[in-house]
C-alpha atoms as one frame of an Amber mdcrd trajectory, in Angstrom:
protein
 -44.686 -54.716 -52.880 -41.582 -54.302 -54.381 -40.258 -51.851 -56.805 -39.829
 -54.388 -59.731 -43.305 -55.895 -59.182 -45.395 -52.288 -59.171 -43.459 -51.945
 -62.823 -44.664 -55.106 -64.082 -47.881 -54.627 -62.637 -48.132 -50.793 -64.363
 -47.095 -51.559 -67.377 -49.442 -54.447 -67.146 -51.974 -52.298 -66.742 -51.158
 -49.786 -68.750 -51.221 -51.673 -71.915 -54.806 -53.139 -70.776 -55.923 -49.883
 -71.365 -53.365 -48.071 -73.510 -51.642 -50.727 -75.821 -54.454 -50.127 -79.120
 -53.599 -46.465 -78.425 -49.882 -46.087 -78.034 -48.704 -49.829 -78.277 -45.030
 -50.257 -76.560 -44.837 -47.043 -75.790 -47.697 -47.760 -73.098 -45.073 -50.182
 -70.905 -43.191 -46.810 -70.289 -46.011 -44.932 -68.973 -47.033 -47.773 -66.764
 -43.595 -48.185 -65.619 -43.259 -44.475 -64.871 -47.130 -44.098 -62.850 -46.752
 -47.434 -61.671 -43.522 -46.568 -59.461 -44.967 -42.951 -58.657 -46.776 -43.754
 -55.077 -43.253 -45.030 -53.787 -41.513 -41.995 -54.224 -42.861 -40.584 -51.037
 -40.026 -42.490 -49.648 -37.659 -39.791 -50.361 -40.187 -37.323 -48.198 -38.576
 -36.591 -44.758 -41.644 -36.825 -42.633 -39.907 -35.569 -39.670 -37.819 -38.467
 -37.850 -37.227 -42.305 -38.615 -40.938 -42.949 -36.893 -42.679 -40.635 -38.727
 -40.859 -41.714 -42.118 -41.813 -45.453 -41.218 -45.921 -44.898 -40.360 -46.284
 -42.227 -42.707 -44.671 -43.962 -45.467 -47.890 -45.429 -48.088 -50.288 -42.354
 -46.623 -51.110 -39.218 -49.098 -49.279 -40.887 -51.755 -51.204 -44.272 -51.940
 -54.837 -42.676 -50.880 -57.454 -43.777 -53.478 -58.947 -40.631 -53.026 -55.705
 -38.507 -53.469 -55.389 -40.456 -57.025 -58.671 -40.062 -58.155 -58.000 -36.033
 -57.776 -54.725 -36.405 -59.218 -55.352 -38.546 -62.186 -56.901 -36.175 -64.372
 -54.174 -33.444 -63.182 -51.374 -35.670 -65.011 -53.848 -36.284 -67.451 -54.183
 -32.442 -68.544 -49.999 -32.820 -68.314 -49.863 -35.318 -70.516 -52.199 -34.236
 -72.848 -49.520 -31.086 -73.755 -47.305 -33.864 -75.210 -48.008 -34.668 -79.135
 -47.431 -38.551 -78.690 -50.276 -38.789 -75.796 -52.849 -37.054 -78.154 -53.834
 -40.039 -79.780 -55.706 -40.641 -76.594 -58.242 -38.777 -75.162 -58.882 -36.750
 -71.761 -61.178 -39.447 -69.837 -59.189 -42.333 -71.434 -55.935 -41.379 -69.936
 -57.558 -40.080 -66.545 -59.121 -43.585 -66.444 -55.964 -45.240 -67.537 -54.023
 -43.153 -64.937 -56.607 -43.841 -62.029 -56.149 -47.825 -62.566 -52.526 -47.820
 -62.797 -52.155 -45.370 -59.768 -54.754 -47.169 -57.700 -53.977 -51.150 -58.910
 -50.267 -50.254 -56.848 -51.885 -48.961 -53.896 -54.438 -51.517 -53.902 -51.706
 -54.508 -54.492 -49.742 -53.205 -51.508 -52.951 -53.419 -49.313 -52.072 -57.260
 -49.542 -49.306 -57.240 -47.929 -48.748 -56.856 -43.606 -47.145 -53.458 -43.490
 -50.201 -51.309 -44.130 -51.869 -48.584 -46.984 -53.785 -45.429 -45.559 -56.104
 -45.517 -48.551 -58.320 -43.146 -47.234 -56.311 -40.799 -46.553 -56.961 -37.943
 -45.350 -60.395 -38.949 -43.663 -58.822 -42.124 -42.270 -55.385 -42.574 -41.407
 -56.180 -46.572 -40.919 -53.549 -48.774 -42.374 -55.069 -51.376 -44.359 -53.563
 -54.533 -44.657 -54.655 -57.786 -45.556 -51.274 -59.569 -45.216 -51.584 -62.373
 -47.282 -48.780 -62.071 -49.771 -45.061 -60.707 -49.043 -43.442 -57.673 -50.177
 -41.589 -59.967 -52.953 -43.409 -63.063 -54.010 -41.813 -64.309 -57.339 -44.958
 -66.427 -58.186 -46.952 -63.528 -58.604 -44.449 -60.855 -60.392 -43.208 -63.382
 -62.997 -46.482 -63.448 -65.470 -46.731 -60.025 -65.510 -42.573 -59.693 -66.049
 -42.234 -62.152 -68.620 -45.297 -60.946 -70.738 -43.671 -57.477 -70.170 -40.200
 -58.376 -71.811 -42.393 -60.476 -74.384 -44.387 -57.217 -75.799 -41.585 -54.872
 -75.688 -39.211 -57.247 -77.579 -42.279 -57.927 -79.961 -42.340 -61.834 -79.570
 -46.066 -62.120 -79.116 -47.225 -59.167 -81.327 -49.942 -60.734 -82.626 -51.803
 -61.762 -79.546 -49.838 -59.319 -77.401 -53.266 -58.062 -75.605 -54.526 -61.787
 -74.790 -50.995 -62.449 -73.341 -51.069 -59.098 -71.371 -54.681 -60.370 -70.528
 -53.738 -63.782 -69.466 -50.636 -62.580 -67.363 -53.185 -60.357 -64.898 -55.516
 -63.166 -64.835 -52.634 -65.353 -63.543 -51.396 -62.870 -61.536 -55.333 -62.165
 -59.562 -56.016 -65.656 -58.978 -52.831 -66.201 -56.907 -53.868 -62.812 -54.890
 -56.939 -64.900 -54.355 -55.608 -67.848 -53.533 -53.128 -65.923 -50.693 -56.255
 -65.610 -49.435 -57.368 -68.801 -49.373 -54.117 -69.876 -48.189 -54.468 -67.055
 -45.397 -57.603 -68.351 -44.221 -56.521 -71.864 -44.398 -53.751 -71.029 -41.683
 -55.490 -68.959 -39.610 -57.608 -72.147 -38.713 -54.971 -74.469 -38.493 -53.532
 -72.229 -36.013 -57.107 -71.340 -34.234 -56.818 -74.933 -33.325 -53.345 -75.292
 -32.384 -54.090 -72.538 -29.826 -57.083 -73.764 -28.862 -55.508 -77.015 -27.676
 -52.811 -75.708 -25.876 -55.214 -73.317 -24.097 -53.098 -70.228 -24.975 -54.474
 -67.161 -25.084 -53.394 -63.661 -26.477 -54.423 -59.732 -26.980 -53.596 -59.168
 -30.575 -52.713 -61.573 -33.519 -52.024 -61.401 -37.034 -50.133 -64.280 -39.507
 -48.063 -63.347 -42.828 -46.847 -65.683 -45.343 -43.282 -65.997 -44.976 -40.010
 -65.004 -47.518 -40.930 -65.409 -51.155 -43.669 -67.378 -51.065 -47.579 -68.317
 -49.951 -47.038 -71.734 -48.496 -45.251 -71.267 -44.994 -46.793 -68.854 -42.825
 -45.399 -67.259 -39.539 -48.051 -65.881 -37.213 -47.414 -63.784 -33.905 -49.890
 -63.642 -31.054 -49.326 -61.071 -28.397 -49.538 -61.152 -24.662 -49.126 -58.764
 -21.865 -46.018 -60.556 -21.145 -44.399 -61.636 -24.560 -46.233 -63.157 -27.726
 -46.132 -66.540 -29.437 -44.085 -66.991 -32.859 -45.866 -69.389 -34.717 -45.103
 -71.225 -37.807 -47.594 -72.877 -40.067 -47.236 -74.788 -43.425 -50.281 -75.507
 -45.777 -49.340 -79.128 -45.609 -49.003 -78.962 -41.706 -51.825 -80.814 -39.466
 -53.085 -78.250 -36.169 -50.599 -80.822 -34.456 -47.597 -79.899 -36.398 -47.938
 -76.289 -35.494 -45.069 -75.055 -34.483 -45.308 -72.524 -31.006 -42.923 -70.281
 -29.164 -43.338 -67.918 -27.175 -40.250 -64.913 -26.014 -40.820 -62.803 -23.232
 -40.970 -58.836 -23.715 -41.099 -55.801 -21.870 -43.832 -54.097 -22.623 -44.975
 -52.977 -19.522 -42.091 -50.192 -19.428 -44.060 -48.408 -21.783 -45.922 -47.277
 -19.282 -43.346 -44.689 -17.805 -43.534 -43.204 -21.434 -47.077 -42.038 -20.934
 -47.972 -39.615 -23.787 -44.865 -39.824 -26.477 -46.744 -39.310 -29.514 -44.084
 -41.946 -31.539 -44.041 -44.332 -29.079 -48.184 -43.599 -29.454 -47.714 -43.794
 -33.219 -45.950 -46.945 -33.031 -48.666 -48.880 -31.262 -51.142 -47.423 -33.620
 -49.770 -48.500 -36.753 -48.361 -51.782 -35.815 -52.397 -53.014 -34.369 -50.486
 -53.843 -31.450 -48.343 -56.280 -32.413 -44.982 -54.972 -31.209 -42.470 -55.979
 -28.429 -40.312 -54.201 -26.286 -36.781 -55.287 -25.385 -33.962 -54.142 -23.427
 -30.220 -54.780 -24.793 -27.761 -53.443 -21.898 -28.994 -49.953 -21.160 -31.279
 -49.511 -24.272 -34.942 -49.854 -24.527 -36.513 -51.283 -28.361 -38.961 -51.368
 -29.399 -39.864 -53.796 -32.763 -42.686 -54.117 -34.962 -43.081 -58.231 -34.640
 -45.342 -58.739 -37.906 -42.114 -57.981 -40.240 -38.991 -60.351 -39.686 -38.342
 -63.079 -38.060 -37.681 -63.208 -33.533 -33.983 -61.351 -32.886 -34.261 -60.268
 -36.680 -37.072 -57.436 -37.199 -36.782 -55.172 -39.915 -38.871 -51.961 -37.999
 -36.819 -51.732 -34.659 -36.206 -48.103 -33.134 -34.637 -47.478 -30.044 -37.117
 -45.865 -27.660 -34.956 -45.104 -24.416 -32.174 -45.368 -22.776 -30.906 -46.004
 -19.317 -29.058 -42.691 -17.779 -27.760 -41.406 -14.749 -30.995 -39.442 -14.060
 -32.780 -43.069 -14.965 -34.409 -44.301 -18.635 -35.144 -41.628 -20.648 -36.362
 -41.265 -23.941 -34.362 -41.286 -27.067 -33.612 -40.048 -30.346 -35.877 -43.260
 -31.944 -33.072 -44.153 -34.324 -34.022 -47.036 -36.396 -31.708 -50.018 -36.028
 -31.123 -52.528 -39.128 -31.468 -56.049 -38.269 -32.570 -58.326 -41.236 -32.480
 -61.863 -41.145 -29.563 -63.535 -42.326 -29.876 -65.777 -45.379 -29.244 -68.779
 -43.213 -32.746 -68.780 -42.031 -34.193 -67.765 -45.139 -33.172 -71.633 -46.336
 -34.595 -72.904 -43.177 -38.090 -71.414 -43.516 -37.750 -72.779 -47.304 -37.137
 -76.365 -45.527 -39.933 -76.046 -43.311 -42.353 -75.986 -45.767 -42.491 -79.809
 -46.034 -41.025 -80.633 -43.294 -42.635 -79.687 -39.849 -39.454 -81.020 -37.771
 -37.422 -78.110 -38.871 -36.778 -75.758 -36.108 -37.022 -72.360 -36.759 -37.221
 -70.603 -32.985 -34.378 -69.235 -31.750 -31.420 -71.003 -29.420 -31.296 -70.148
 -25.882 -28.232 -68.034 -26.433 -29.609 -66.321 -29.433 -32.569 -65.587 -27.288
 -30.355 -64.056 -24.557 -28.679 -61.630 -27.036 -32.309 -60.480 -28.167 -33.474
 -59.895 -25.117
């Protein structure tokens, strides 16, 4: 999720457990733990690949945070303010706010290696996105309510309330998840289509438009799916892709890693004498935020390249048209044929 959110949520948390102890002061140390696991984005992993699958590994393992929590705890403890709390309190505390980020990020489509290092399996659920205002705001409003002291009095059942609030609409992405996943079962099932690999994320800001992409050996399906749609109102296309060139790249461990961490949802496409390759569960067709360039057509024929990452995010006009889709199933949101020419 984003940074803003894994604050809220810290602090959150961090008062759950904290607040009687050290009162404001425990929004801080939230703020501070909560934000910790995302700092591994300013680790160099070795290339723009790496950085991208290796990005939510050591730092968001369960079992790396159970090992460090009572490490920071021992740190804190040489500080006179955290004293007022004990040794297993604050390794507790620190496990839960640690964990509750790397767990919240599970949610969401790009994938958490919780067990690292015994499993380098990204787990994700994909059933909220990575900035969903519905869920952050309880947690940020009762945050600015207990530091400014407007709710001092009942400042715990507030806290309390806010990551009740903030749960049930994790569980009811889930219930929304499931609920598209069989509109779009049947929507596929009556057009006959059929497909290797599939996986369907909730779509900009929110948990009631859905975008799902089925892959082929040929191209995949973008799919779009409101909670009010019918399995009729489904909307289907499908874009051709290149895949198959992959397979005189036998052996490159990042174009290996790639496929791994994506679950095989990526496409290949060529752009003039450049071979891409994009990560299709993040973005939107012609617009994907994980593209790297994988080759490159020389005199001595394609060969493989540098895998520089390429920044394509979708422009803000479609961001109002998925908002518009929502209740309406006659918006349009596949590409035009010439916008589909310049993607390919």
């Amino acid at each position: 999720m984003d940074s803003i959110t894994q604050v809220a949520l810290g602090s959150a948390v961090s008062y759950a457990f904290l607040g009687h102890k050290l009162g404001r002061r425990a929004l801080l140390v939230g703020a501070a733990f909560g934000t910790l696991p995302d700092l591994d984005v300013l680790v160099d992993f070795g290339g723009s690949v790496e950085n991208f699958v290796y990005h939510r590994s050591f730092s968001h393992s369960l079992l790396v945070q159970l090992f460090l929590s009572p490490m920071l705890a021992w740190v804190l403890l040489r500080f006179e303010w955290a004293k007022s709390v004990s040794f297993s309190r604050w390794s507790t505390s620190l496990f839960f706010i640690l964990s509750t980020h790397a767990l919240l990020d599970t949610f969401t489509v790009y994938g958490t290696q919780l067990l690292w290092p015994l499993s380098n399996y990204p787990f994700g659920i994909s059933s909220i996105f990575i900035i969903d205002p519905l869920y952050t705001l309880p947690l940020l409003i009762t945050g600015l309510l207990i530091s400014f002291n407007i709710c001092k009095p009942v400042a715990n059942r507030v806290n309390q309330t806010a990551l009740l609030l903030s749960s049930i609409y994790l569980g009811w992405s889930l219930v929304a998840k499931a609920t598209i996943d069989h509109k779009v079962d049947q929507a596929i099932q009556a057009q006959q289509l059929e497909y290797l690999a599939y996986e369907s994320t909730p779509s900009a800001f929110n948990t009631f438009l859905w975008r799902a992409v089925a892959t082929t050996p040929s191209g995949h399906y973008e799919i779009y799916a409101s909670i009010f749609d019918s399995p009729d109102e489904v909307s289907i296309a499908f874009y051709p892709t290149h895949n198959q060139l992959l397979s005189k790249f036998t052996q490159q461990h990042r174009i290996e890693l790639l496929q791994n961490f994506t679950k095989g949802l990526y496409g290949v496409y060529k752009e003039g004498n450049t071979l891409i390759l994009s990560d299709l569960r993040m973005g939107l067709e012609g617009f994907y935020v994980f593209s790297f360039v994988i080759a490159q057509q020389t005199d001595s024929g394609m060969e493989v390249a540098d895998f520089d990452q390429l920044k394509r995010r979708p422009p803000l006009s479609r961001v109002n048209l998925v908002f518009d889709r929502i209740t309406d199933p006659s918006v349009d949101l596949s590409l035009t044929n010439s916008a589909l020419l310049q993607a390919q």
